Every structure is written in C-alpha cells, then in structure tokens.
C-alpha cells in the first residue's frame, strides 16, 4: 500500500501490467470529455476561470488549488493583479451586439481593463484584432503586462462595421487578488521526483492547451494507482508567470527533480514532437526519443531552444532541470494555432489516447531504467542450464528474449543502463527490461 499526499491509500499494481490492460481508446474518449467540459470556460493567467477549470479537474484527480497573492515577488517578476470578466460586447446604434463575449471568450483581448464608452469606428479600430488571411477565425490575443483593452473578431465581422458610433463595454476587474495554480503529488518509494507541467491559462483553445491539462490529469489518475519508484509532481500553471512563481517558491525541492516533461498540444492529428531539455542528453530525453523510435508514429525531435512553453523557465541556466517538452504538432506550426479554429474538432480522442500511451511508456522507462552488473562476465553464462535458452514460447519470440538477454549480459558492466542497452541493440525497452528481470531471477545480474 502507498499513501498519496492527500492521505488516500492506493492498492499496489504494476505499471507494466497497467500498460497491458489499459484501453487507450477509452482513455482518449475520457480525456476528450474533460476537454469538452473545460472548453467554454474563460481562463487567463489568474482569475475564476482558472479556479473553475482546476475544480473541474478535481473530478479526475484530487489536485490542490494553490493561491499566491498579487504583488508577490518571484525572481525578476511580480505576481500580477487578478483579472476577472463577466461580459463584454460591441453594440451598434440599433442595440445589436456585433461582437459578443457570450458567444466566444476569445472575443475579448485577454486581461482587458474595463471600458464602457461610446466611440467612433475610427477611435475603436486600434482596439480591434482580426486575421485577414483567415477571415472566419477569431485570433487569440493577450495583454497581461500592459494595461489595454480590445476585441478580437473575425475579418468577416469587421468587414460589416460601418462608419458610426459604437457602444463598447467590457465588464472586467483587474485588482489585487491571487494567482491560482493546481498541484498534485504522488509519493513513490523514493523522494526523487518526476515533474509533469502544463499551462492552464488559455481560454477556449483545445490543443493549446486543454489537451495538456486533460492528459496530465488522466496520467496522474492512472499513476496514482500503481506502485512507483519515483514520486510524481503534476503542475497546472499559467504559462510563464506560473512556472516562474512555482520555481521561485519551491527552490528547495528542485534538487529532487530527476526528470520532467512539459505537456502541450497533445491532442491534434499530427505526429509526435519532442523538444529536448537544455542538457540535450538527459535520461528523460533519451527515454522519450527511444519510446518515439519504437512508437510506429511519425516523430520529430528538436533540440532545446529558449522559446516555446514553460521548459524555458525549467531550463533557464540558474534552474537547469532535465525537463523536455512533449507535443504533437508544436506551437506555431499548425494554422489553427492561437485562433478560434483550435476548437473541439482539432483534437481527437484517438490522438489523445496515443499521447497518453506514449507518456505512460516513457514513465515505464524512467521507472525501470537502471544499471546492472553481470555476475558471470567471463564468457557467456550457460543459459540453457538455467532454463533461459530456447524454452520460452514460440521460437521467434524466444529468440527475441534471448537476444535481449545477450545484450543485457554483454553491456551490464555498471557503465550502461537498460536504456543505453535498448538504444544500442535496437530492441524495445520493455523487452530489455524483461530480459534483465529474468537474468536477475537466475542470479546472473545484480542492480548497481
Ligand atoms: Zn499558447
């Protein structure tokens, strides 16, 4: 039995068994259902939309809502005032709402200060944002750190605006309050941690990043019920300021973080993309790349660069955690990115299920990877005598296990871990790990 940080005890089960039993199609549907419910809420880097979203995720995993006061200094930044919005519109002289927050929360420049005025189209124009090249899509725009107000609308809506007076109304507040983030920790056998982080600040946008929020929650819920070596910490934080805030307030924890992943854009139909940590060859980098090589999916591995998501903060030079970014199609690389077309049709249950499966396979590698020493290193040990040779299943399968055992025996000199052996042999990690287990049971191998 293990006890999670919220005091609940969980039954022991093994990750390898979970991976065999789980129905990822059903998992994908469950994640999609979470996204459907989060979609209408108006999130931002602070405010009640984030709180409602995190409370909704609590139906999946009992995460804690953390509140950090506005004006709290966090490294070179300060926690901003809290923003909340109830309604917003642009109304013409006949009382018609031409742009209406109630139809899409993307219609308001996120973090707009309140306004209630009548003005000419000429005066209004600098506050209107469209995408002329995609005339049916609403852009997603923010102004967190510069006080401004504005409306985002389709080019087709704007084309219908005539010269005249407009009533512009944004019922928002921007006052000292709190920044809210979600946190959930699973205690494993050791205090060494794996960090899973996603951003929770975008309003009605599905791939970026309701997909990440939902998959993080499902991953946490599944891991909560298995036996784990590492402890796992999940964060749902507003982009940039949220990870900076968490890092500034939790510096003492950082040495315990051994591996980490930022999750973003994990629900679209594209192949997988992995962006390496700043270190480039961290164990998590090698684990994800190995999983992708054997995934059967189109994959793309990118080197670290200091833009993108919260890996920018986790991999800043004074923090330098081994944290990579796991995605399908990356930010900025699909036309619907940061527009109203990043909607419920862009993400699919099957893509979400595949992403979750990939992440669980990475977790399995991290959990089972370690170095061993061959206790019979002078020439090959006699496997047949120990029941390990040509005695398992069909011939083809047996040869696969035997080959994996030979690789494990050969490279287990204390210098290579199982992941090294999997990469060098081209054999998938689970087979190498199974082979190591058999050899250990036969007394031929011992963990370093
Ligand atoms: Zn984004």
Short mmCIF file of C-alpha atoms and ligand atoms in Angstrom, two decimals:
data_model
loop_
_atom_site.label_atom_id
_atom_site.label_comp_id
_atom_site.label_asym_id
_atom_site.label_seq_id
_atom_site.Cartn_x
_atom_site.Cartn_y
_atom_site.Cartn_z
CA UNK A 1 0.00 0.00 0.00
CA UNK A 2 1.12 3.51 -0.71
CA UNK A 3 -0.28 6.68 0.72
CA UNK A 4 -0.66 9.73 -1.51
CA UNK A 5 -0.13 13.25 -0.26
CA UNK A 6 -3.85 13.71 0.15
CA UNK A 7 -3.87 10.81 2.60
CA UNK A 8 -5.63 8.26 0.40
CA UNK A 9 -4.16 4.81 0.27
CA UNK A 10 -3.94 3.01 -3.03
CA UNK A 11 -3.68 -0.62 -3.97
CA UNK A 12 -0.37 -1.80 -5.36
CA UNK A 13 -0.36 -2.60 -9.05
CA UNK A 14 2.42 -2.53 -11.59
CA UNK A 15 2.92 -0.09 -14.39
CA UNK A 16 3.86 -2.84 -16.86
CA UNK A 17 0.55 -4.60 -16.13
CA UNK A 18 -1.37 -1.34 -16.40
CA UNK A 19 0.14 -0.78 -19.85
CA UNK A 20 -1.00 -4.22 -20.97
CA UNK A 21 -4.52 -3.85 -19.62
CA UNK A 22 -5.39 -0.27 -20.41
CA UNK A 23 -7.79 0.60 -23.24
CA UNK A 24 -6.26 3.73 -24.73
CA UNK A 25 -9.25 4.30 -26.99
CA UNK A 26 -11.45 4.61 -23.94
CA UNK A 27 -8.82 6.75 -22.24
CA UNK A 28 -8.80 9.06 -25.27
CA UNK A 29 -12.57 9.44 -25.07
CA UNK A 30 -12.36 10.24 -21.36
CA UNK A 31 -9.71 12.92 -21.98
CA UNK A 32 -11.80 14.36 -24.80
CA UNK A 33 -14.79 14.52 -22.45
CA UNK A 34 -12.71 16.57 -19.99
CA UNK A 35 -11.73 18.97 -22.77
CA UNK A 36 -15.38 19.39 -23.81
CA UNK A 37 -16.27 20.49 -20.30
CA UNK A 38 -13.28 22.83 -19.89
CA UNK A 39 -13.70 24.40 -23.33
CA UNK A 40 -16.40 27.02 -22.56
CA UNK A 41 -14.59 28.47 -19.52
CA UNK A 42 -12.71 31.77 -19.88
CA UNK A 43 -9.28 31.09 -18.45
CA UNK A 44 -6.41 33.51 -18.11
CA UNK A 45 -3.20 33.68 -16.08
CA UNK A 46 -5.32 34.47 -13.00
CA UNK A 47 -8.99 34.56 -12.04
CA UNK A 48 -12.10 32.49 -11.54
CA UNK A 49 -11.95 30.77 -14.92
CA UNK A 50 -8.73 29.05 -13.82
CA UNK A 51 -10.24 28.14 -10.45
CA UNK A 52 -13.34 26.65 -12.08
CA UNK A 53 -11.17 24.70 -14.51
CA UNK A 54 -8.99 23.27 -11.76
CA UNK A 55 -12.03 22.36 -9.67
CA UNK A 56 -13.42 20.54 -12.67
CA UNK A 57 -10.14 18.60 -12.99
CA UNK A 58 -10.53 17.60 -9.35
CA UNK A 59 -13.22 15.18 -10.55
CA UNK A 60 -10.36 13.32 -12.28
CA UNK A 61 -7.54 13.78 -9.78
CA UNK A 62 -7.62 15.36 -6.30
CA UNK A 63 -5.23 18.22 -7.10
CA UNK A 64 -4.74 21.11 -4.69
CA UNK A 65 -5.56 24.69 -5.69
CA UNK A 66 -2.68 26.94 -4.64
CA UNK A 67 -3.20 30.70 -4.31
CA UNK A 68 -0.30 33.17 -4.48
CA UNK A 69 -1.02 36.81 -3.64
CA UNK A 70 -0.70 39.54 -6.24
CA UNK A 71 2.50 41.56 -5.86
CA UNK A 72 4.45 38.58 -4.54
CA UNK A 73 7.98 38.93 -5.96
CA UNK A 74 9.04 35.86 -7.93
CA UNK A 75 12.62 36.15 -9.20
CA UNK A 76 12.62 39.08 -11.65
CA UNK A 77 8.82 39.12 -11.88
CA UNK A 78 5.86 40.07 -9.72
CA UNK A 79 2.60 38.14 -9.44
CA UNK A 80 0.11 40.35 -11.33
CA UNK A 81 -3.28 41.62 -10.28
CA UNK A 82 -6.13 39.17 -10.67
CA UNK A 83 -8.33 39.52 -13.72
CA UNK A 84 -11.98 38.55 -13.91
CA UNK A 85 -14.56 39.14 -16.59
CA UNK A 86 -18.32 38.79 -16.69
CA UNK A 87 -19.44 40.25 -20.01
CA UNK A 88 -18.24 42.26 -23.00
CA UNK A 89 -19.64 43.45 -26.29
CA UNK A 90 -19.53 45.98 -29.09
CA UNK A 91 -23.03 47.25 -29.77
CA UNK A 92 -24.24 49.26 -32.75
CA UNK A 93 -26.72 52.13 -32.59
CA UNK A 94 -29.69 49.79 -33.06
CA UNK A 95 -28.72 47.84 -29.92
CA UNK A 96 -27.33 44.81 -31.75
CA UNK A 97 -24.31 43.04 -30.21
CA UNK A 98 -21.91 42.83 -33.15
CA UNK A 99 -19.18 41.22 -31.08
CA UNK A 100 -20.32 39.27 -28.04
CA UNK A 101 -18.18 37.70 -25.29
CA UNK A 102 -21.05 35.34 -24.53
CA UNK A 103 -20.58 33.72 -27.96
CA UNK A 104 -16.82 33.25 -27.61
CA UNK A 105 -14.50 34.26 -24.81
CA UNK A 106 -11.77 34.76 -27.44
CA UNK A 107 -13.64 37.92 -28.49
CA UNK A 108 -12.03 39.86 -25.65
CA UNK A 109 -8.36 40.76 -25.55
CA UNK A 110 -7.39 38.62 -22.54
CA UNK A 111 -6.67 40.85 -19.49
CA UNK A 112 -8.61 43.81 -20.92
CA UNK A 113 -9.23 46.57 -18.41
CA UNK A 114 -12.89 47.66 -18.04
CA UNK A 115 -14.39 50.07 -20.55
CA UNK A 116 -17.89 51.47 -21.00
CA UNK A 117 -17.95 54.13 -23.68
CA UNK A 118 -19.48 55.19 -26.95
CA UNK A 119 -16.95 55.93 -29.67
CA UNK A 120 -16.48 56.26 -33.40
CA UNK A 121 -15.25 53.39 -35.55
CA UNK A 122 -12.04 55.33 -36.11
CA UNK A 123 -11.43 55.52 -32.36
CA UNK A 124 -12.35 51.85 -31.95
CA UNK A 125 -10.19 50.45 -34.76
CA UNK A 126 -6.82 50.32 -32.89
CA UNK A 127 -8.56 48.06 -30.35
CA UNK A 128 -9.82 45.53 -32.91
CA UNK A 129 -7.82 42.44 -33.90
CA UNK A 130 -8.53 40.12 -36.83
CA UNK A 131 -6.72 37.63 -39.06
CA UNK A 132 -7.24 38.92 -42.62
CA UNK A 133 -5.75 35.70 -44.08
CA UNK A 134 -8.19 33.51 -42.16
CA UNK A 135 -11.34 35.66 -42.30
CA UNK A 136 -13.58 33.21 -40.39
CA UNK A 137 -11.31 32.74 -37.41
CA UNK A 138 -11.07 34.82 -34.23
CA UNK A 139 -7.49 35.45 -33.10
CA UNK A 140 -6.39 34.80 -29.50
CA UNK A 141 -4.62 37.86 -28.11
CA UNK A 142 -3.49 38.87 -24.63
CA UNK A 143 -2.18 41.96 -22.90
CA UNK A 144 -1.13 40.80 -19.46
CA UNK A 145 1.61 43.23 -18.58
CA UNK A 146 0.47 46.35 -20.47
CA UNK A 147 -2.88 47.80 -19.47
CA UNK A 148 -5.05 47.79 -22.57
CA UNK A 149 -8.46 46.71 -23.78
CA UNK A 150 -9.58 45.28 -27.06
CA UNK A 151 -11.72 42.91 -29.06
CA UNK A 152 -10.76 40.01 -31.29
CA UNK A 153 -13.16 39.22 -34.11
CA UNK A 154 -13.32 37.60 -37.50
CA UNK A 155 -12.34 39.65 -40.52
CA UNK A 156 -15.85 39.00 -41.88
CA UNK A 157 -17.37 40.58 -38.77
CA UNK A 158 -15.13 43.61 -39.10
CA UNK A 159 -15.99 43.98 -42.80
CA UNK A 160 -19.60 44.61 -41.80
CA UNK A 161 -18.76 47.50 -39.50
CA UNK A 162 -19.97 50.82 -40.93
CA UNK A 163 -18.91 54.32 -40.01
CA UNK A 164 -20.81 55.46 -36.95
CA UNK A 165 -20.93 55.31 -33.18
CA UNK A 166 -20.44 52.10 -31.20
CA UNK A 167 -21.09 51.26 -27.58
CA UNK A 168 -18.05 49.43 -26.24
CA UNK A 169 -18.47 47.56 -22.98
CA UNK A 170 -16.11 45.30 -21.05
CA UNK A 171 -17.27 44.30 -17.59
CA UNK A 172 -13.94 43.15 -16.16
CA UNK A 173 -11.96 43.76 -13.00
CA UNK A 174 -8.21 43.91 -12.51
CA UNK A 175 -7.48 44.10 -8.78
CA UNK A 176 -5.03 42.70 -6.25
CA UNK A 177 -6.03 39.09 -5.67
CA UNK A 178 -4.28 35.82 -6.37
CA UNK A 179 -2.60 33.71 -8.98
CA UNK A 180 -4.08 30.20 -8.85
CA UNK A 181 -2.37 27.01 -9.90
CA UNK A 182 -3.03 23.32 -9.48
CA UNK A 183 -0.63 20.85 -7.89
CA UNK A 184 -0.80 17.12 -7.25
CA UNK A 185 1.94 14.89 -5.88
CA UNK A 186 2.15 11.12 -5.71
CA UNK A 187 4.62 9.76 -3.18
CA UNK A 188 6.67 6.92 -4.62
CA UNK A 189 9.24 4.67 -2.93
CA UNK A 190 11.80 7.48 -3.11
CA UNK A 191 11.56 11.25 -2.74
CA UNK A 192 13.22 11.73 -6.12
CA UNK A 193 10.67 13.33 -8.38
CA UNK A 194 9.37 13.37 -11.92
CA UNK A 195 7.78 16.72 -12.79
CA UNK A 196 4.88 16.94 -15.23
CA UNK A 197 3.87 20.51 -16.03
CA UNK A 198 1.29 22.05 -18.32
CA UNK A 199 -0.07 25.55 -18.87
CA UNK A 200 -3.60 26.27 -17.79
CA UNK A 201 -4.06 29.89 -18.89
CA UNK A 202 -5.57 29.73 -22.38
CA UNK A 203 -9.31 30.35 -22.77
CA UNK A 204 -11.36 28.37 -25.35
CA UNK A 205 -8.44 26.71 -27.15
CA UNK A 206 -8.35 22.92 -27.27
CA UNK A 207 -4.99 21.69 -28.48
CA UNK A 208 -3.07 24.55 -26.87
CA UNK A 209 -3.63 23.60 -24.13
CA UNK A 210 -6.76 21.90 -22.83
CA UNK A 211 -5.23 18.75 -24.30
CA UNK A 212 -2.22 19.08 -21.99
CA UNK A 213 -4.39 19.85 -18.96
CA UNK A 214 -6.63 16.84 -19.56
CA UNK A 215 -3.82 14.39 -20.35
CA UNK A 216 -1.84 15.49 -17.29
CA UNK A 217 -4.94 14.82 -15.16
CA UNK A 218 -5.53 11.36 -16.67
CA UNK A 219 -1.84 10.47 -16.33
CA UNK A 220 -1.92 11.50 -12.68
CA UNK A 221 -5.10 9.50 -12.06
CA UNK A 222 -3.58 6.36 -13.61
CA UNK A 223 -0.23 6.66 -11.85
CA UNK A 224 -1.94 7.19 -8.53
CA UNK A 225 -2.99 3.54 -8.62
CA UNK A 226 0.31 1.87 -9.41
CA UNK A 227 3.45 1.11 -7.47
CA UNK A 228 6.14 3.68 -8.32
CA UNK A 229 9.83 4.16 -7.67
CA UNK A 230 9.78 7.92 -8.21
CA UNK A 231 7.45 10.46 -6.71
CA UNK A 232 5.43 12.39 -9.28
CA UNK A 233 4.55 16.06 -9.14
CA UNK A 234 1.94 17.47 -11.50
CA UNK A 235 1.53 21.20 -12.10
CA UNK A 236 -1.24 23.07 -13.91
CA UNK A 237 0.22 26.56 -14.02
CA UNK A 238 -0.41 29.71 -16.04
CA UNK A 239 2.22 29.94 -18.78
CA UNK A 240 5.46 31.74 -17.90
CA UNK A 241 4.37 33.54 -14.71
CA UNK A 242 3.01 30.29 -13.23
CA UNK A 243 6.16 28.25 -13.67
CA UNK A 244 8.30 31.19 -12.56
CA UNK A 245 6.12 31.54 -9.46
CA UNK A 246 6.30 27.83 -8.67
CA UNK A 247 10.07 27.72 -9.16
CA UNK A 248 10.62 30.82 -7.02
CA UNK A 249 8.54 29.42 -4.16
CA UNK A 250 9.88 25.85 -4.34
CA UNK A 251 13.61 26.18 -4.86
CA UNK A 252 14.31 23.72 -2.04
CA UNK A 253 12.51 20.98 -3.98
CA UNK A 254 14.45 21.42 -7.22
CA UNK A 255 17.40 19.13 -6.40
CA UNK A 256 14.93 16.25 -6.02
CA UNK A 257 13.58 16.64 -9.57
CA UNK A 258 15.33 13.99 -11.66
CA UNK A 259 13.19 14.12 -14.80
CA UNK A 260 10.47 16.33 -16.18
CA UNK A 261 8.16 16.95 -19.08
CA UNK A 262 6.10 19.91 -20.19
CA UNK A 263 2.92 18.77 -21.96
CA UNK A 264 1.42 20.88 -24.69
CA UNK A 265 -0.56 20.38 -27.90
CA UNK A 266 -1.05 16.64 -27.35
CA UNK A 267 -4.48 16.28 -28.97
CA UNK A 268 -4.10 17.07 -32.69
CA UNK A 269 -3.81 14.55 -35.51
CA UNK A 270 -0.12 15.28 -36.23
CA UNK A 271 2.85 13.07 -35.41
CA UNK A 272 4.78 13.37 -32.16
CA UNK A 273 7.29 16.11 -31.47
CA UNK A 274 9.79 16.06 -28.64
CA UNK A 275 11.85 19.06 -27.70
CA UNK A 276 14.91 18.07 -25.70
CA UNK A 277 15.88 19.61 -22.39
CA UNK A 278 18.62 22.20 -22.31
CA UNK A 279 21.02 19.41 -21.29
CA UNK A 280 20.13 17.60 -24.51
CA UNK A 281 21.10 14.10 -23.34
CA UNK A 282 19.25 13.85 -20.04
CA UNK A 283 17.72 10.48 -19.20
CA UNK A 284 14.26 11.84 -19.97
CA UNK A 285 15.49 12.96 -23.40
CA UNK A 286 16.85 9.51 -24.15
CA UNK A 287 13.70 7.86 -22.77
CA UNK A 288 11.29 9.89 -24.89
CA UNK A 289 13.40 9.52 -28.02
CA UNK A 290 13.60 5.76 -27.54
CA UNK A 291 9.85 5.49 -26.97
CA UNK A 292 9.21 7.53 -30.12
CA UNK A 293 11.59 5.39 -32.20
CA UNK A 294 9.54 2.32 -31.31
CA UNK A 295 6.12 4.01 -31.40
CA UNK A 296 5.32 3.40 -35.06
CA UNK A 297 4.29 7.06 -35.34
CA UNK A 298 5.79 9.85 -37.37
CA UNK A 299 8.09 11.67 -34.97
CA UNK A 300 10.20 14.77 -34.84
CA UNK A 301 12.90 15.51 -32.26
CA UNK A 302 14.01 19.10 -31.74
CA UNK A 303 16.94 20.47 -29.82
CA UNK A 304 16.29 22.82 -26.93
CA UNK A 305 15.66 26.46 -27.76
CA UNK A 306 14.77 29.19 -25.26
CA UNK A 307 11.27 29.84 -26.63
CA UNK A 308 8.09 27.80 -26.52
CA UNK A 309 6.44 26.80 -23.26
CA UNK A 310 7.48 26.56 -19.61
CA UNK A 311 10.56 24.49 -20.45
CA UNK A 312 12.02 27.98 -20.95
CA UNK A 313 11.82 28.52 -17.20
CA UNK A 314 12.64 24.96 -16.08
CA UNK A 315 15.68 25.06 -18.39
CA UNK A 316 16.84 28.60 -17.57
CA UNK A 317 20.56 28.50 -16.67
CA UNK A 318 20.11 29.00 -12.92
CA UNK A 319 17.47 26.24 -12.75
CA UNK A 320 18.64 23.85 -15.48
CA UNK A 321 16.30 20.96 -14.75
CA UNK A 322 16.18 17.96 -17.10
CA UNK A 323 12.78 18.94 -18.49
CA UNK A 324 11.80 18.42 -22.12
CA UNK A 325 8.59 19.26 -23.95
CA UNK A 326 6.26 16.55 -25.25
CA UNK A 327 3.92 17.61 -28.07
CA UNK A 328 2.23 16.50 -31.22
CA UNK A 329 2.27 19.48 -33.62
CA UNK A 330 4.29 22.25 -31.95
CA UNK A 331 3.13 25.77 -31.17
CA UNK A 332 3.01 27.96 -34.23
CA UNK A 333 3.30 25.01 -36.64
CA UNK A 334 -0.40 24.49 -37.38
CA UNK A 335 -2.61 27.15 -38.96
CA UNK A 336 -5.29 26.96 -36.24
CA UNK A 337 -2.73 27.81 -33.51
CA UNK A 338 -3.93 30.67 -31.26
CA UNK A 339 -7.21 31.06 -33.15
CA UNK A 340 -10.82 30.04 -32.62
CA UNK A 341 -10.16 27.14 -35.03
CA UNK A 342 -8.17 25.41 -32.27
CA UNK A 343 -11.54 24.02 -31.23
CA UNK A 344 -13.13 20.67 -30.40
CA UNK A 345 -12.72 19.49 -34.00
CA UNK A 346 -8.94 19.94 -34.00
CA UNK A 347 -8.36 17.43 -31.20
CA UNK A 348 -9.41 13.80 -31.38
CA UNK A 349 -9.96 11.07 -28.78
CA UNK A 350 -7.57 8.73 -30.63
CA UNK A 351 -4.75 11.31 -30.71
CA UNK A 352 -5.27 11.99 -27.00
CA UNK A 353 -5.22 8.26 -26.25
CA UNK A 354 -1.97 7.82 -28.22
CA UNK A 355 -0.36 10.71 -26.37
CA UNK A 356 -1.30 9.24 -23.02
CA UNK A 357 0.00 5.82 -24.10
CA UNK A 358 3.32 7.38 -25.17
CA UNK A 359 3.67 9.18 -21.85
CA UNK A 360 2.96 6.04 -19.84
CA UNK A 361 5.60 4.20 -21.86
CA UNK A 362 8.09 6.96 -21.07
CA UNK A 363 7.18 6.71 -17.38
CA UNK A 364 7.75 2.95 -17.55
CA UNK A 365 11.24 3.52 -18.98
CA UNK A 366 12.09 6.04 -16.25
CA UNK A 367 10.73 3.72 -13.58
CA UNK A 368 12.53 0.57 -14.72
CA UNK A 369 15.73 2.03 -16.09
CA UNK A 370 18.84 1.28 -14.08
CA UNK A 371 22.34 -0.14 -14.37
CA UNK A 372 23.19 -3.74 -13.60
CA UNK A 373 26.36 -5.77 -13.30
CA UNK A 374 26.80 -9.15 -14.98
CA UNK A 375 27.85 -11.57 -12.21
CA UNK A 376 29.28 -14.03 -14.75
CA UNK A 377 31.21 -11.72 -17.08
CA UNK A 378 33.92 -14.14 -18.24
CA UNK A 379 32.44 -15.59 -21.45
CA UNK A 380 28.72 -16.18 -21.81
CA UNK A 381 26.98 -17.91 -18.93
CA UNK A 382 25.25 -21.15 -19.86
CA UNK A 383 21.67 -20.03 -20.27
CA UNK A 384 20.19 -23.45 -21.16
CA UNK A 385 21.25 -24.90 -17.81
CA UNK A 386 19.30 -22.12 -16.13
CA UNK A 387 16.18 -22.64 -18.23
CA UNK A 388 16.71 -19.36 -20.09
CA UNK A 389 17.56 -20.69 -23.55
CA UNK A 390 15.07 -21.92 -26.17
CA UNK A 391 12.46 -22.64 -23.56
CA UNK A 392 10.19 -19.68 -23.79
CA UNK A 393 7.16 -19.53 -26.06
CA UNK A 394 7.46 -19.80 -29.86
CA UNK A 395 10.86 -19.82 -31.48
CA UNK A 396 10.69 -16.28 -32.84
CA UNK A 397 9.61 -14.85 -29.52
CA UNK A 398 12.22 -16.93 -27.68
CA UNK A 399 14.96 -15.65 -29.96
CA UNK A 400 13.87 -12.09 -29.22
CA UNK A 401 14.15 -12.63 -25.47
CA UNK A 402 17.44 -14.50 -25.87
CA UNK A 403 18.92 -11.71 -27.97
CA UNK A 404 17.82 -9.17 -25.38
CA UNK A 405 19.41 -11.30 -22.62
CA UNK A 406 22.70 -11.49 -24.53
CA UNK A 407 22.73 -7.73 -24.94
CA UNK A 408 21.92 -7.16 -21.27
CA UNK A 409 24.66 -9.57 -20.18
CA UNK A 410 27.18 -8.03 -22.54
CA UNK A 411 26.61 -4.39 -21.65
CA UNK A 412 25.87 -4.77 -17.94
CA UNK A 413 29.29 -3.67 -16.77
CA UNK A 414 27.94 -0.98 -14.48
CA UNK A 415 28.57 1.69 -17.11
CA UNK A 416 25.42 1.18 -19.18
CA UNK A 417 21.84 1.36 -18.02
CA UNK A 418 19.00 -0.61 -19.60
CA UNK A 419 18.03 2.36 -21.74
CA UNK A 420 21.57 2.50 -23.19
CA UNK A 421 21.28 -1.20 -23.96
CA UNK A 422 17.88 -0.74 -25.63
CA UNK A 423 19.18 2.12 -27.77
CA UNK A 424 22.38 0.34 -28.77
CA UNK A 425 20.69 -3.01 -29.53
CA UNK A 426 17.65 -1.53 -31.25
CA UNK A 427 15.46 -3.71 -29.01
CA UNK A 428 12.49 -2.01 -27.36
CA UNK A 429 12.92 -1.08 -23.72
CA UNK A 430 10.20 -3.39 -22.35
CA UNK A 431 11.96 -6.44 -23.89
CA UNK A 432 15.32 -5.38 -22.47
CA UNK A 433 13.74 -4.78 -19.08
CA UNK A 434 12.02 -8.20 -19.15
CA UNK A 435 15.33 -9.85 -20.07
CA UNK A 436 17.05 -8.12 -17.15
CA UNK A 437 14.33 -9.36 -14.83
CA UNK A 438 14.82 -12.98 -15.97
CA UNK A 439 18.61 -12.74 -15.61
CA UNK A 440 18.27 -11.23 -12.18
CA UNK A 441 15.94 -14.02 -11.10
CA UNK A 442 18.51 -16.51 -12.40
CA UNK A 443 21.21 -14.89 -10.27
CA UNK A 444 23.22 -13.68 -13.26
CA UNK A 445 22.66 -9.98 -12.76
CA UNK A 446 22.60 -7.56 -9.89
CA UNK A 447 21.48 -3.94 -9.74
CA UNK A 448 24.24 -1.39 -9.24
ZN1 LIG B 1 -0.39 29.27 -26.50
#
